[in-house]
mmCIF file of C-alpha atoms (C1' of nucleotides) in Angstrom:
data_model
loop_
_atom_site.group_PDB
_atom_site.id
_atom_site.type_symbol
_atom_site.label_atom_id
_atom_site.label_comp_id
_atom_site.label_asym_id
_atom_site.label_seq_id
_atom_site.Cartn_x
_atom_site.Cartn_y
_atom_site.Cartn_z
ATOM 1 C CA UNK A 1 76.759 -192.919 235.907
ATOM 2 C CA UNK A 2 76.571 -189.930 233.749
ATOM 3 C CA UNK A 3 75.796 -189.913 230.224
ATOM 4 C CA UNK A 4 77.094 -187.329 228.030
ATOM 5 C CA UNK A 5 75.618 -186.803 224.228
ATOM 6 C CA UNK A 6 77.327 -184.327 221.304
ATOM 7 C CA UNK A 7 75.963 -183.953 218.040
ATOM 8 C CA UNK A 8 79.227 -184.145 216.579
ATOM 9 C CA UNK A 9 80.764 -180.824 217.845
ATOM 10 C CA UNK A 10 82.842 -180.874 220.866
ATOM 11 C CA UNK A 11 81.668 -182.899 223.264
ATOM 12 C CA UNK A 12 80.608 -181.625 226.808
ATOM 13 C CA UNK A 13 79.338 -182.206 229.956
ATOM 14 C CA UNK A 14 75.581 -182.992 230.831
ATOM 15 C CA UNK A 15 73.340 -180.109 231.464
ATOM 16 C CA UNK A 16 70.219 -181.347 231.792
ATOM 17 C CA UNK A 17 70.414 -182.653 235.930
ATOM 18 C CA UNK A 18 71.133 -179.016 236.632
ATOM 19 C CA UNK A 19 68.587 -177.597 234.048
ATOM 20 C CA UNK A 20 65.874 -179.685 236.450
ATOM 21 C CA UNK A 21 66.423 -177.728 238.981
ATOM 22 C CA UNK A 22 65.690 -174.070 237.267
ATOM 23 C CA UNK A 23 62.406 -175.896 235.438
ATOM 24 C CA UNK A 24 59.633 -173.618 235.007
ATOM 25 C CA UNK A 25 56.497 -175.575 235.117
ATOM 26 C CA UNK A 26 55.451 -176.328 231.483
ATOM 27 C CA UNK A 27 58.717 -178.615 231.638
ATOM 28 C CA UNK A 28 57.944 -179.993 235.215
ATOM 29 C CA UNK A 29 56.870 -183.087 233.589
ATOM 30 C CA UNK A 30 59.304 -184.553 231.643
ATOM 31 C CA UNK A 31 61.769 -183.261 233.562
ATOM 32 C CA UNK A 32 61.152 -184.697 236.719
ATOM 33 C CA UNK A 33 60.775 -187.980 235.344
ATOM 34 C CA UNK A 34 63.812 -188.155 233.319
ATOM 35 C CA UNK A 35 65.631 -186.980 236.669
ATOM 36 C CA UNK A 36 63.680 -189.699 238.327
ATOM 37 C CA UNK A 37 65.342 -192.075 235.687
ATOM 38 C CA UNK A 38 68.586 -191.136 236.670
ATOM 39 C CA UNK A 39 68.640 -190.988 239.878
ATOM 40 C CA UNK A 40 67.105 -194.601 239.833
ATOM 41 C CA UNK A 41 70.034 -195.813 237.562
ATOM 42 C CA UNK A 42 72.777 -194.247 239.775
ATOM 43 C CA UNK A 43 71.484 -195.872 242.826
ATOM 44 C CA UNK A 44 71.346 -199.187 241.063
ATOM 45 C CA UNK A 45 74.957 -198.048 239.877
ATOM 46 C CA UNK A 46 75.913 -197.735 243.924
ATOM 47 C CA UNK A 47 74.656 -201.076 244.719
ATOM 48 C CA UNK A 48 76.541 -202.445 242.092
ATOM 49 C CA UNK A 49 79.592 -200.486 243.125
ATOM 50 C CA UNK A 50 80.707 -199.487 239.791
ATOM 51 C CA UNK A 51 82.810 -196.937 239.328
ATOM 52 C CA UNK A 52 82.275 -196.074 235.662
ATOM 53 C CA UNK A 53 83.189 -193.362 234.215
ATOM 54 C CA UNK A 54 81.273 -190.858 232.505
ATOM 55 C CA UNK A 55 80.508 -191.861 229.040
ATOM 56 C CA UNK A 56 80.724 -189.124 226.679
ATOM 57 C CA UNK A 57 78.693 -190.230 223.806
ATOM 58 C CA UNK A 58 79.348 -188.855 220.059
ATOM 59 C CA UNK A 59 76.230 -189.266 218.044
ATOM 60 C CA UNK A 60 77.798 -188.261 214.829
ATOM 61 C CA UNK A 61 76.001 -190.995 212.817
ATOM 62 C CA UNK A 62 78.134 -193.145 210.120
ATOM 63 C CA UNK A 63 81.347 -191.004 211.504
ATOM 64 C CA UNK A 64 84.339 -192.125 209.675
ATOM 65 C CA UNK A 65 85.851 -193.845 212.635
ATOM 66 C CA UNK A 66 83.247 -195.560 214.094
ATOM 67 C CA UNK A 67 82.756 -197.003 210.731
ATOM 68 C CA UNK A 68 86.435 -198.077 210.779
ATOM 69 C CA UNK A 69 86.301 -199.234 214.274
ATOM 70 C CA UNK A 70 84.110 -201.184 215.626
ATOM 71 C CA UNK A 71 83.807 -200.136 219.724
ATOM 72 C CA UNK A 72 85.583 -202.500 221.760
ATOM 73 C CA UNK A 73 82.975 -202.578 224.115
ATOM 74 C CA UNK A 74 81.171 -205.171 221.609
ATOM 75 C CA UNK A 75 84.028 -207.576 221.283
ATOM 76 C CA UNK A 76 83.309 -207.688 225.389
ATOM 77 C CA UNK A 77 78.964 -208.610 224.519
ATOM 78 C CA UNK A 78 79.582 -211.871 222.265
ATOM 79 C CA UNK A 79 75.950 -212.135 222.756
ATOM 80 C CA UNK A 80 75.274 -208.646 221.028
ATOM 81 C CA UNK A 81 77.349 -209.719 218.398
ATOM 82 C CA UNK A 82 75.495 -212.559 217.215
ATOM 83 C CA UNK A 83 72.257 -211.206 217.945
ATOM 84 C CA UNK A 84 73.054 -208.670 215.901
ATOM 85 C CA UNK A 85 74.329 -210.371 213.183
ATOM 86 C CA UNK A 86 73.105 -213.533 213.160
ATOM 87 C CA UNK A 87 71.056 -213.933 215.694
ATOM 88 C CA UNK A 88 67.035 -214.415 215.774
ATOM 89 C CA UNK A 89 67.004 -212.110 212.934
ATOM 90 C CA UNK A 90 63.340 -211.140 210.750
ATOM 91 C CA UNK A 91 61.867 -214.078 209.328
ATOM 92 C CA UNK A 92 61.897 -213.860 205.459
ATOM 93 C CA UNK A 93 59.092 -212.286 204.489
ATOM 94 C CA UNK A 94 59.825 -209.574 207.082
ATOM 95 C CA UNK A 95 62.788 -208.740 205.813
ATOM 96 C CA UNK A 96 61.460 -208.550 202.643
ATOM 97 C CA UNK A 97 58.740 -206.206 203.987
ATOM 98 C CA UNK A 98 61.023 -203.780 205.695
ATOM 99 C CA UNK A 99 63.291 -203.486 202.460
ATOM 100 C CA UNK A 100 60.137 -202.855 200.984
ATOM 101 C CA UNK A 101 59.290 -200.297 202.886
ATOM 102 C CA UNK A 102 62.838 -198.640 202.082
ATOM 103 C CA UNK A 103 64.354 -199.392 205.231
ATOM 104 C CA UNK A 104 67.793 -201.736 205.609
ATOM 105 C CA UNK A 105 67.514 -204.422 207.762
ATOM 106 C CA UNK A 106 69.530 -204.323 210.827
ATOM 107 C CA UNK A 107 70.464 -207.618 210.898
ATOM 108 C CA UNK A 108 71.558 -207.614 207.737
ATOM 109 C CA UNK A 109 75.810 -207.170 206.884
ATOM 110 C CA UNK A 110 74.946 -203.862 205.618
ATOM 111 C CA UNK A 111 74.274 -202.366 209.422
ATOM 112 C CA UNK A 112 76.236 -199.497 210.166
ATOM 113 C CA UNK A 113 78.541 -200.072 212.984
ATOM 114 C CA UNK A 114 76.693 -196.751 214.045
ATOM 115 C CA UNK A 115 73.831 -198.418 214.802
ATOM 116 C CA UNK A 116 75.863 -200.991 216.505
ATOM 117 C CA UNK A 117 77.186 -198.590 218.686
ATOM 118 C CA UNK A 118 73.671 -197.517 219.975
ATOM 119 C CA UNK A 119 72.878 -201.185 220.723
ATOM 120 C CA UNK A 120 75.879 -201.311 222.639
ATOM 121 C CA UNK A 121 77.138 -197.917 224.333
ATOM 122 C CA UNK A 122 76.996 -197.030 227.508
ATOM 123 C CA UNK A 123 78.975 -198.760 230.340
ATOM 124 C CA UNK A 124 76.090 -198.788 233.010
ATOM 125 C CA UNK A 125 74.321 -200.906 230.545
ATOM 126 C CA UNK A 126 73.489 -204.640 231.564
ATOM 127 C CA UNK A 127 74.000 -207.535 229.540
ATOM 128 C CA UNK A 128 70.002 -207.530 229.986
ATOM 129 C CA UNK A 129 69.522 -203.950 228.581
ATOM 130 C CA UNK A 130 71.686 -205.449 225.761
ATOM 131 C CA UNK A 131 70.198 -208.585 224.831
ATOM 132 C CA UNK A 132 66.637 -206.506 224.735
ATOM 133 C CA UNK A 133 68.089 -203.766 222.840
ATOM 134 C CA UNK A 134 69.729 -206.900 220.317
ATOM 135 C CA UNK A 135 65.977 -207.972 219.911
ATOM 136 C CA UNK A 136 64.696 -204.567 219.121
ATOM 137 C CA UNK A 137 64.511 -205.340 215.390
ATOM 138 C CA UNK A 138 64.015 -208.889 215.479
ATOM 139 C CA UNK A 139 60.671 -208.146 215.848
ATOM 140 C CA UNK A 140 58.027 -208.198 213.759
ATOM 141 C CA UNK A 141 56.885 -204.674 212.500
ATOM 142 C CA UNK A 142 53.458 -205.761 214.040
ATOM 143 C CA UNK A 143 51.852 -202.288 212.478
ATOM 144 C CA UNK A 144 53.008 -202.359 208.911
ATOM 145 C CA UNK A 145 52.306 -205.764 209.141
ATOM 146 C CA UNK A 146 48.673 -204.882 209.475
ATOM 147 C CA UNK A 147 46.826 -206.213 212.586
ATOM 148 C CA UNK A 148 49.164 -206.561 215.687
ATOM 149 C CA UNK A 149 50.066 -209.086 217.440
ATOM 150 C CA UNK A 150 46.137 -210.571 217.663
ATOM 151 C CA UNK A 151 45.843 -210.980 214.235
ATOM 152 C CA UNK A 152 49.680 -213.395 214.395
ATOM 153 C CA UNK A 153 48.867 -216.889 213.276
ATOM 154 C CA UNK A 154 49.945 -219.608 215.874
ATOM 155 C CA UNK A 155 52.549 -220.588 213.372
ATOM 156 C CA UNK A 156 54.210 -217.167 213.761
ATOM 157 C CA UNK A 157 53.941 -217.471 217.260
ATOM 158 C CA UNK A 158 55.784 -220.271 217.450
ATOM 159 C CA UNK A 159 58.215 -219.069 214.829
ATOM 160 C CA UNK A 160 59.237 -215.914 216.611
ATOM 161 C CA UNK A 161 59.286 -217.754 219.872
ATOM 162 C CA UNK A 162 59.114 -216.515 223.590
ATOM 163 C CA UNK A 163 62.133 -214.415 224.159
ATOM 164 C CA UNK A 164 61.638 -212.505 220.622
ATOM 165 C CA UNK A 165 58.022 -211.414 222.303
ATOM 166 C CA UNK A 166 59.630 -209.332 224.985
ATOM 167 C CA UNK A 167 58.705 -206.198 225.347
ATOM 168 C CA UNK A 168 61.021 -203.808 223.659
ATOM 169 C CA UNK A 169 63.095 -201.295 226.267
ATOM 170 C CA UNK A 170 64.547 -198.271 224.534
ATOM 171 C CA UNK A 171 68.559 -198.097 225.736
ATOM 172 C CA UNK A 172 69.301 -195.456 228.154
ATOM 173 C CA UNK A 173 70.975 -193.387 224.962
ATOM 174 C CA UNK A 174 68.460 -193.903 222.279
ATOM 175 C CA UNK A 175 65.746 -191.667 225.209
ATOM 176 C CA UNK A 176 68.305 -189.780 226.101
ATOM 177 C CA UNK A 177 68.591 -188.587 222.406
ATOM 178 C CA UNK A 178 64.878 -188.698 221.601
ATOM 179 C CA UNK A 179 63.870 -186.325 225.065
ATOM 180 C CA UNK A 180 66.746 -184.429 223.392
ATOM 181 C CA UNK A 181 64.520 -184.339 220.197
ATOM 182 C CA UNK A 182 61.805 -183.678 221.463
ATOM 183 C CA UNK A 183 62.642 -180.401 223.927
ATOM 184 C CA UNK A 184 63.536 -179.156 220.170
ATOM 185 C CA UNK A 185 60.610 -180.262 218.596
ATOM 186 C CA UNK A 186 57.493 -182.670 220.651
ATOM 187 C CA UNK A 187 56.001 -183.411 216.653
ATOM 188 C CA UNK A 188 57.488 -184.682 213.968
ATOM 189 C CA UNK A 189 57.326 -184.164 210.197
ATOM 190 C CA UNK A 190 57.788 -187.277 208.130
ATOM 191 C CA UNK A 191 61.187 -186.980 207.587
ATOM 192 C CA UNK A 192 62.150 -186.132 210.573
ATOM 193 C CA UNK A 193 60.504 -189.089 212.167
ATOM 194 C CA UNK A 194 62.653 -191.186 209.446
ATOM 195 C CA UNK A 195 65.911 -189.646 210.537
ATOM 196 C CA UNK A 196 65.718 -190.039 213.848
ATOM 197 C CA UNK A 197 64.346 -193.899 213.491
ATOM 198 C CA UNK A 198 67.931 -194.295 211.088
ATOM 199 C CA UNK A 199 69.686 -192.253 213.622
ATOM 200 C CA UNK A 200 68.606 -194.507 216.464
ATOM 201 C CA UNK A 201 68.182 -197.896 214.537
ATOM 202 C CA UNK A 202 64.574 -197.889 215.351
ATOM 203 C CA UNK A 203 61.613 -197.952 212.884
ATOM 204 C CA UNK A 204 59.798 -195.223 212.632
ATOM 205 C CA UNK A 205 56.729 -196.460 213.741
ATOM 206 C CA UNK A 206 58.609 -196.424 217.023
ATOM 207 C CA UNK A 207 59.871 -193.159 216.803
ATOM 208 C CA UNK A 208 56.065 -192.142 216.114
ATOM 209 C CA UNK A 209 55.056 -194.161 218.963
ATOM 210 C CA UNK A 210 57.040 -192.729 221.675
ATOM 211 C CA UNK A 211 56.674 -189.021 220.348
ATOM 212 C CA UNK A 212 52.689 -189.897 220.900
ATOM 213 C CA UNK A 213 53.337 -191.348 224.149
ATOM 214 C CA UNK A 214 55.768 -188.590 225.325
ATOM 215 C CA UNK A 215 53.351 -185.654 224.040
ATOM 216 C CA UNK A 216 50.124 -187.740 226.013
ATOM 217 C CA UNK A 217 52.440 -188.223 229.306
ATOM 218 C CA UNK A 218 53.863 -184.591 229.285
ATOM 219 C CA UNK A 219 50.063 -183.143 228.832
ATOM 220 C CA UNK A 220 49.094 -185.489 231.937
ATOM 221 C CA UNK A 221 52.025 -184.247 234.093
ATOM 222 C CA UNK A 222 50.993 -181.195 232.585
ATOM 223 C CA UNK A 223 47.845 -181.228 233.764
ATOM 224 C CA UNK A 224 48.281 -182.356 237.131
ATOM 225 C CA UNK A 225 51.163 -179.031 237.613
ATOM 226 C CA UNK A 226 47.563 -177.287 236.500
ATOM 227 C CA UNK A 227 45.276 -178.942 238.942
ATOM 228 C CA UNK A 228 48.027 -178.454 241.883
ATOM 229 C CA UNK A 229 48.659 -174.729 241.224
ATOM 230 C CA UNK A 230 44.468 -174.339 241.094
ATOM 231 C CA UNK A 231 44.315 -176.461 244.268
ATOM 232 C CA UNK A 232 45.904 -174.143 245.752
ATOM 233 C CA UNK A 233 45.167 -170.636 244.174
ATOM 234 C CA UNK A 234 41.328 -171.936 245.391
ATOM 235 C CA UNK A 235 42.817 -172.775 248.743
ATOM 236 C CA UNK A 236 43.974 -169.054 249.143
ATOM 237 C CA UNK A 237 41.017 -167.353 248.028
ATOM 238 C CA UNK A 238 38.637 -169.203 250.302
ATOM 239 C CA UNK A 239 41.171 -168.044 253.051
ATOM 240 C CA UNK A 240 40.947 -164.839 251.509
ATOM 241 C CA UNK A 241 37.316 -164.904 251.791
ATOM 242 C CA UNK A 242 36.980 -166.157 255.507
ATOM 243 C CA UNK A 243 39.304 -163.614 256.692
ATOM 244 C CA UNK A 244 36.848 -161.017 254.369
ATOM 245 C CA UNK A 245 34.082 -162.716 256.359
ATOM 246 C CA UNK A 246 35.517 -162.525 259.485
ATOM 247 C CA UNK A 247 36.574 -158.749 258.808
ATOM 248 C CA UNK A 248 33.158 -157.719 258.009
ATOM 249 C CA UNK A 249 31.592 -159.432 260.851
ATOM 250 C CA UNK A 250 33.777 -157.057 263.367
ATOM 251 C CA UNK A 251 32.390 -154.028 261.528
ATOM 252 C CA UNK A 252 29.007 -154.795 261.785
ATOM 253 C CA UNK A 253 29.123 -155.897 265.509
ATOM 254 C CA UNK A 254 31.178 -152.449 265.349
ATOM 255 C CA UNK A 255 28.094 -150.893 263.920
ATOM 256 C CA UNK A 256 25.695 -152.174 266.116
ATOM 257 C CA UNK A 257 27.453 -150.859 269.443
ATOM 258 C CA UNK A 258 27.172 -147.495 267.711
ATOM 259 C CA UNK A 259 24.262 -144.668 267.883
ATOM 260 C CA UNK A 260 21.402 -144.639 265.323
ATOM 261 C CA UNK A 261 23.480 -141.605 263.166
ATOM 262 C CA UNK A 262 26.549 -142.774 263.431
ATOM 263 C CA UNK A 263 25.445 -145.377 261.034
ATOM 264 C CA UNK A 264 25.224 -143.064 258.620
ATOM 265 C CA UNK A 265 27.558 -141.878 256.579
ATOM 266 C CA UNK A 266 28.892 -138.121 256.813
ATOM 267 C CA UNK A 267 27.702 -137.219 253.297
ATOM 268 C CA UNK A 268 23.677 -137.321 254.131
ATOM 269 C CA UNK A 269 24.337 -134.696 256.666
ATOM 270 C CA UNK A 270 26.825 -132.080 254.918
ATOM 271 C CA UNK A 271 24.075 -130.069 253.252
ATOM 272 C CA UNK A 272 24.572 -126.102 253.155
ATOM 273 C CA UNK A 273 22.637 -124.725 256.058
ATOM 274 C CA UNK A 274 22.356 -121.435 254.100
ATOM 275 C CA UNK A 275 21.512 -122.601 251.015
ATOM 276 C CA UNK A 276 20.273 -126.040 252.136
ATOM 277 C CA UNK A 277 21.700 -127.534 248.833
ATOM 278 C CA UNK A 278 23.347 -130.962 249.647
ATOM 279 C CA UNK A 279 27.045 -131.050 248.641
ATOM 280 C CA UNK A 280 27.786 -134.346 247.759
ATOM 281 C CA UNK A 281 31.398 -133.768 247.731
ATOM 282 C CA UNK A 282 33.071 -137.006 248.691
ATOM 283 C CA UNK A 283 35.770 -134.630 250.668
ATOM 284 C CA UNK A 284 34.237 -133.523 253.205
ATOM 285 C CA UNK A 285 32.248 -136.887 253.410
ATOM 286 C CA UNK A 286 35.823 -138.372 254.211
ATOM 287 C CA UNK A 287 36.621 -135.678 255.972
ATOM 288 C CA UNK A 288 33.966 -136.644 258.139
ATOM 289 C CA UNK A 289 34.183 -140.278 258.405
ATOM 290 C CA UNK A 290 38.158 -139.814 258.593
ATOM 291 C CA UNK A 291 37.882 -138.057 261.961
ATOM 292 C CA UNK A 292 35.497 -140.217 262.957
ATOM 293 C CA UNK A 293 34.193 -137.626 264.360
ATOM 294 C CA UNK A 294 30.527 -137.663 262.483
ATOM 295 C CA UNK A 295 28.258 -135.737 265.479
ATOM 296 C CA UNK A 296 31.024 -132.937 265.145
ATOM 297 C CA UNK A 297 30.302 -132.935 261.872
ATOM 298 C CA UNK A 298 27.104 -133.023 262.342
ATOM 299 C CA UNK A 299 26.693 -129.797 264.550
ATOM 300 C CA UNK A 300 29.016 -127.799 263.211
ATOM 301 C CA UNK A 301 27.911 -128.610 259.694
ATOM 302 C CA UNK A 302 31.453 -129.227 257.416
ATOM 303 C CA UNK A 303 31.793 -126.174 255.364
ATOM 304 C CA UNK A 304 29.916 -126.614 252.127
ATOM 305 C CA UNK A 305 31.855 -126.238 249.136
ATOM 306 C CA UNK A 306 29.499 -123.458 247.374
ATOM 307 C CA UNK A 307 29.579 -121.391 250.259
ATOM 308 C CA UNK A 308 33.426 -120.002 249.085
ATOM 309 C CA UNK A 309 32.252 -120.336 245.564
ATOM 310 C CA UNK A 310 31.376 -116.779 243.832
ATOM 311 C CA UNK A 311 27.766 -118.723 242.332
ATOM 312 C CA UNK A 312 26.749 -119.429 245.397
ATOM 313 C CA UNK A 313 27.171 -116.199 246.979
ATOM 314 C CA UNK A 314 25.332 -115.271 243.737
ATOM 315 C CA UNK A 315 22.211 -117.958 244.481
ATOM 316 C CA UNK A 316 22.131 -117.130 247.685
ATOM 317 C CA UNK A 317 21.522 -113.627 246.967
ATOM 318 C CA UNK A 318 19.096 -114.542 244.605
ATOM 319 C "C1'" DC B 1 46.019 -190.169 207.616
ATOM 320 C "C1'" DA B 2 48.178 -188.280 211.696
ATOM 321 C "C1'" DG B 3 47.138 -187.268 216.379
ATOM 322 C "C1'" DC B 4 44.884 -188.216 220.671
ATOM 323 C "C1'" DG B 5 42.980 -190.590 224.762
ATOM 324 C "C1'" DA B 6 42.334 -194.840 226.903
ATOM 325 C "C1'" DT B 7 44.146 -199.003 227.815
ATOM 326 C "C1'" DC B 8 47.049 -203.135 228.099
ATOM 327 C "C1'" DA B 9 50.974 -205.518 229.503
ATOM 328 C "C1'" DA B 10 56.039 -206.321 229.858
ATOM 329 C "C1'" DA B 11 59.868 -204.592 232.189
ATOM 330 C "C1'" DC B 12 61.521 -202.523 236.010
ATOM 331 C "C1'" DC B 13 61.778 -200.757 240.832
ATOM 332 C "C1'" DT B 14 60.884 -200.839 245.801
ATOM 333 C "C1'" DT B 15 59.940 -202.943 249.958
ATOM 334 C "C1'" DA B 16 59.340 -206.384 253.326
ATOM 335 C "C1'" DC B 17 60.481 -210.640 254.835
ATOM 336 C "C1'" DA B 18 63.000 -215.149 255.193
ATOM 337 C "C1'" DT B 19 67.156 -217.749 255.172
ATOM 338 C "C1'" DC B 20 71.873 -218.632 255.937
ATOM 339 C "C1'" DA B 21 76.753 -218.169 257.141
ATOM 340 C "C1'" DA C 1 71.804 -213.733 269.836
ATOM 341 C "C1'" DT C 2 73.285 -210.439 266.397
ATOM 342 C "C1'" DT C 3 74.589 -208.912 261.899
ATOM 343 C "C1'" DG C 4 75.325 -208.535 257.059
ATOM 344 C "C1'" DA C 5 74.585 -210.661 252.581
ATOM 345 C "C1'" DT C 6 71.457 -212.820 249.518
ATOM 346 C "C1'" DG C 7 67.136 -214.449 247.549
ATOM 347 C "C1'" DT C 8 62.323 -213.796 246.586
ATOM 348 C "C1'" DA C 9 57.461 -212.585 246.403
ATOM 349 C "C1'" DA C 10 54.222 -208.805 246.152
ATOM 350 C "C1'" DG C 11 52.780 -204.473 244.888
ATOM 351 C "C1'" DG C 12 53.608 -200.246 242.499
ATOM 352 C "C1'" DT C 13 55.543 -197.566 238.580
ATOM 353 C "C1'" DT C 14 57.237 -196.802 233.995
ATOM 354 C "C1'" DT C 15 56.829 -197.151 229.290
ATOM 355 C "C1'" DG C 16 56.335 -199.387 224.564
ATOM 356 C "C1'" DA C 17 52.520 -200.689 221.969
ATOM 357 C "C1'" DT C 18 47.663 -201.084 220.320
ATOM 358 C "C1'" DC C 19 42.915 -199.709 219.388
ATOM 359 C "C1'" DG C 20 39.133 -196.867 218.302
ATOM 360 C "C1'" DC C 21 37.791 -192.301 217.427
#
DNA sequence: CAGCGATCAAACCTTACATCA
DNA sequence: ATTGATGTAAGGTTTGATCGC
């Protein structure tokens, strides 16, 4: 299945399977595992043997007609329906908290259908993606609460009862639009955090929650792109250094099977035999060594610089 | 008070194996 | 006996959530 997301301007195809494959490595992490998501969900697709189409998804929140009309797809998810708007629903004093807190309920009549939509959308969906996403809100807002779910009386346990204790499974298009979020942005001011938690019918503790989460697991991923790259950089210079070993091993065996003075380099013996100063001109030092031809050298004694030089004829007529 | 690292645990995926038509 | 479909248990992975700093 794909899964296409607009902002409200035209709507177009997915980008971000190709953009994997041009990743530079600070976005390895994420990347790969979103991909890995994918992939995952289309092979589950080809077992199924759906042939969906590609659902182009408009995010335009509280658009005029989604408002107007409700997506068919829930009149197919009774389920959804009720779950959503009567179903399990926040106990009392929950809802009482979360209105407190400035924040509709989303069980309540006053639920966009927008948010509706993001319960619902998506064909590749299951009806067990659905029901999960249907008890997103449900539960208890164990954090503003104050104390998690340890600090839950037994009679609250039994209130919200097994099923409303499942673990909470973001849909497919509320991570979709929350990676999208955070390639623009991986922290969150205040506000934004409470947009996208209205945006994506979430509370933004949530929002805060996977933002931490994301930043920790893209660090880790991160970090073991580092640890890879310095495996191997370390790998190369200690073959860099045996070869350097190896290299300098030849030379000296080189050296060895050499006379006593050709173990010296040329420069000791380029001194001026008229003037007996030593020239320690690098030249003819390489001159020497570069013909590898040192007892030449040696007899013939390379031409000392100051012997063309007008000061030298000078000293030496001193 | 927000962010981080460590950790837990539910949900999900993969694989191997058994059973049956 | 072989094969394909289906079910299931076990182990591994992903990811939402919590806690303490």
């Amino acid at each position: 299945m794909e899964l296409g997301l607009s902002l409200g301007d035209t709507p177009k195809p997915l980008t971000f399977i190709d953009k994997t494959q041009k990743m530079v490595s600070k976005d390895l992490g994420f990347r790969m595992e979103f991909n890995g998501r994918l992939t995952s969900q289309e092979s589950e697709e080809e077992k199924s043997g759906s042939s969906d189409p590609p659902v182009q998804l408009d995010l335009l929140p509280f658009s005029p007609v989604q408002r107007t009309q409700p997506p068919s797809q829930l009149v197919r998810f009774p389920w959804l329906t009720q779950n959503l708007l009567s179903g399990p629903g926040l106990r009392p004093e929950e809802e009482e908290r979360e209105e407190a807190a400035g924040q509709s309920s989303p069980n309540s009549t006053t639920v966009s259908s927008f948010q509706m939509d993001f319960s619902a959308y998506g064909s590749g969906r299951s009806k067990r993606e659905v029901e999960i996403a249907s008890l997103n809100h449900p539960e208890v807002d164990m954090d503003q609460g104050g104390g998690g779910s340890c600090s839950r009386t037994s009679d609250e346990e039994e209130n919200i009862g097994l099923t409303n204790r499942k673990k909470l499974r973001l849909s497919k298009e509320q991570s979709a639009f929350l990676e999208d979020s955070f390639k623009e942005n991986s922290t969150l001011n205040p506000k934004q955090k409470l947009g996208l938690a209205k945006q994506l019918n979430l509370r933004p503790r949530q929002v805060e929650v996977w933002f931490q989460n994301r930043r920790a697991r893209t660090k880790l991923k991160q970090t073991e792109v580092d640890c890879e790259f310095l495996k191997k950089f370390c790998e190369t210079l200690t073959e860099e250094n045996r070869r350097l070993q190896k290299e300098l091993q030849e030379l000296r065996a080189l050296k060895t099977s050499k006379p006593f003075y050709m173990q010296h380099p040329a420069t000791t013996l380029t001194m001026c035999p008229s003037c007996e100063r030593v020239a320690s001109n690098s030249a003819t030092a390489a001159a020497a060594t570069a013909s590898e031809n040192t007892e030449l050298a040696l007899t013939k004694s390379i031409l000392c610089p100051f012997t063309t030089s007008q000061s030298h004829a000078q000293q030496g007529g001193q």
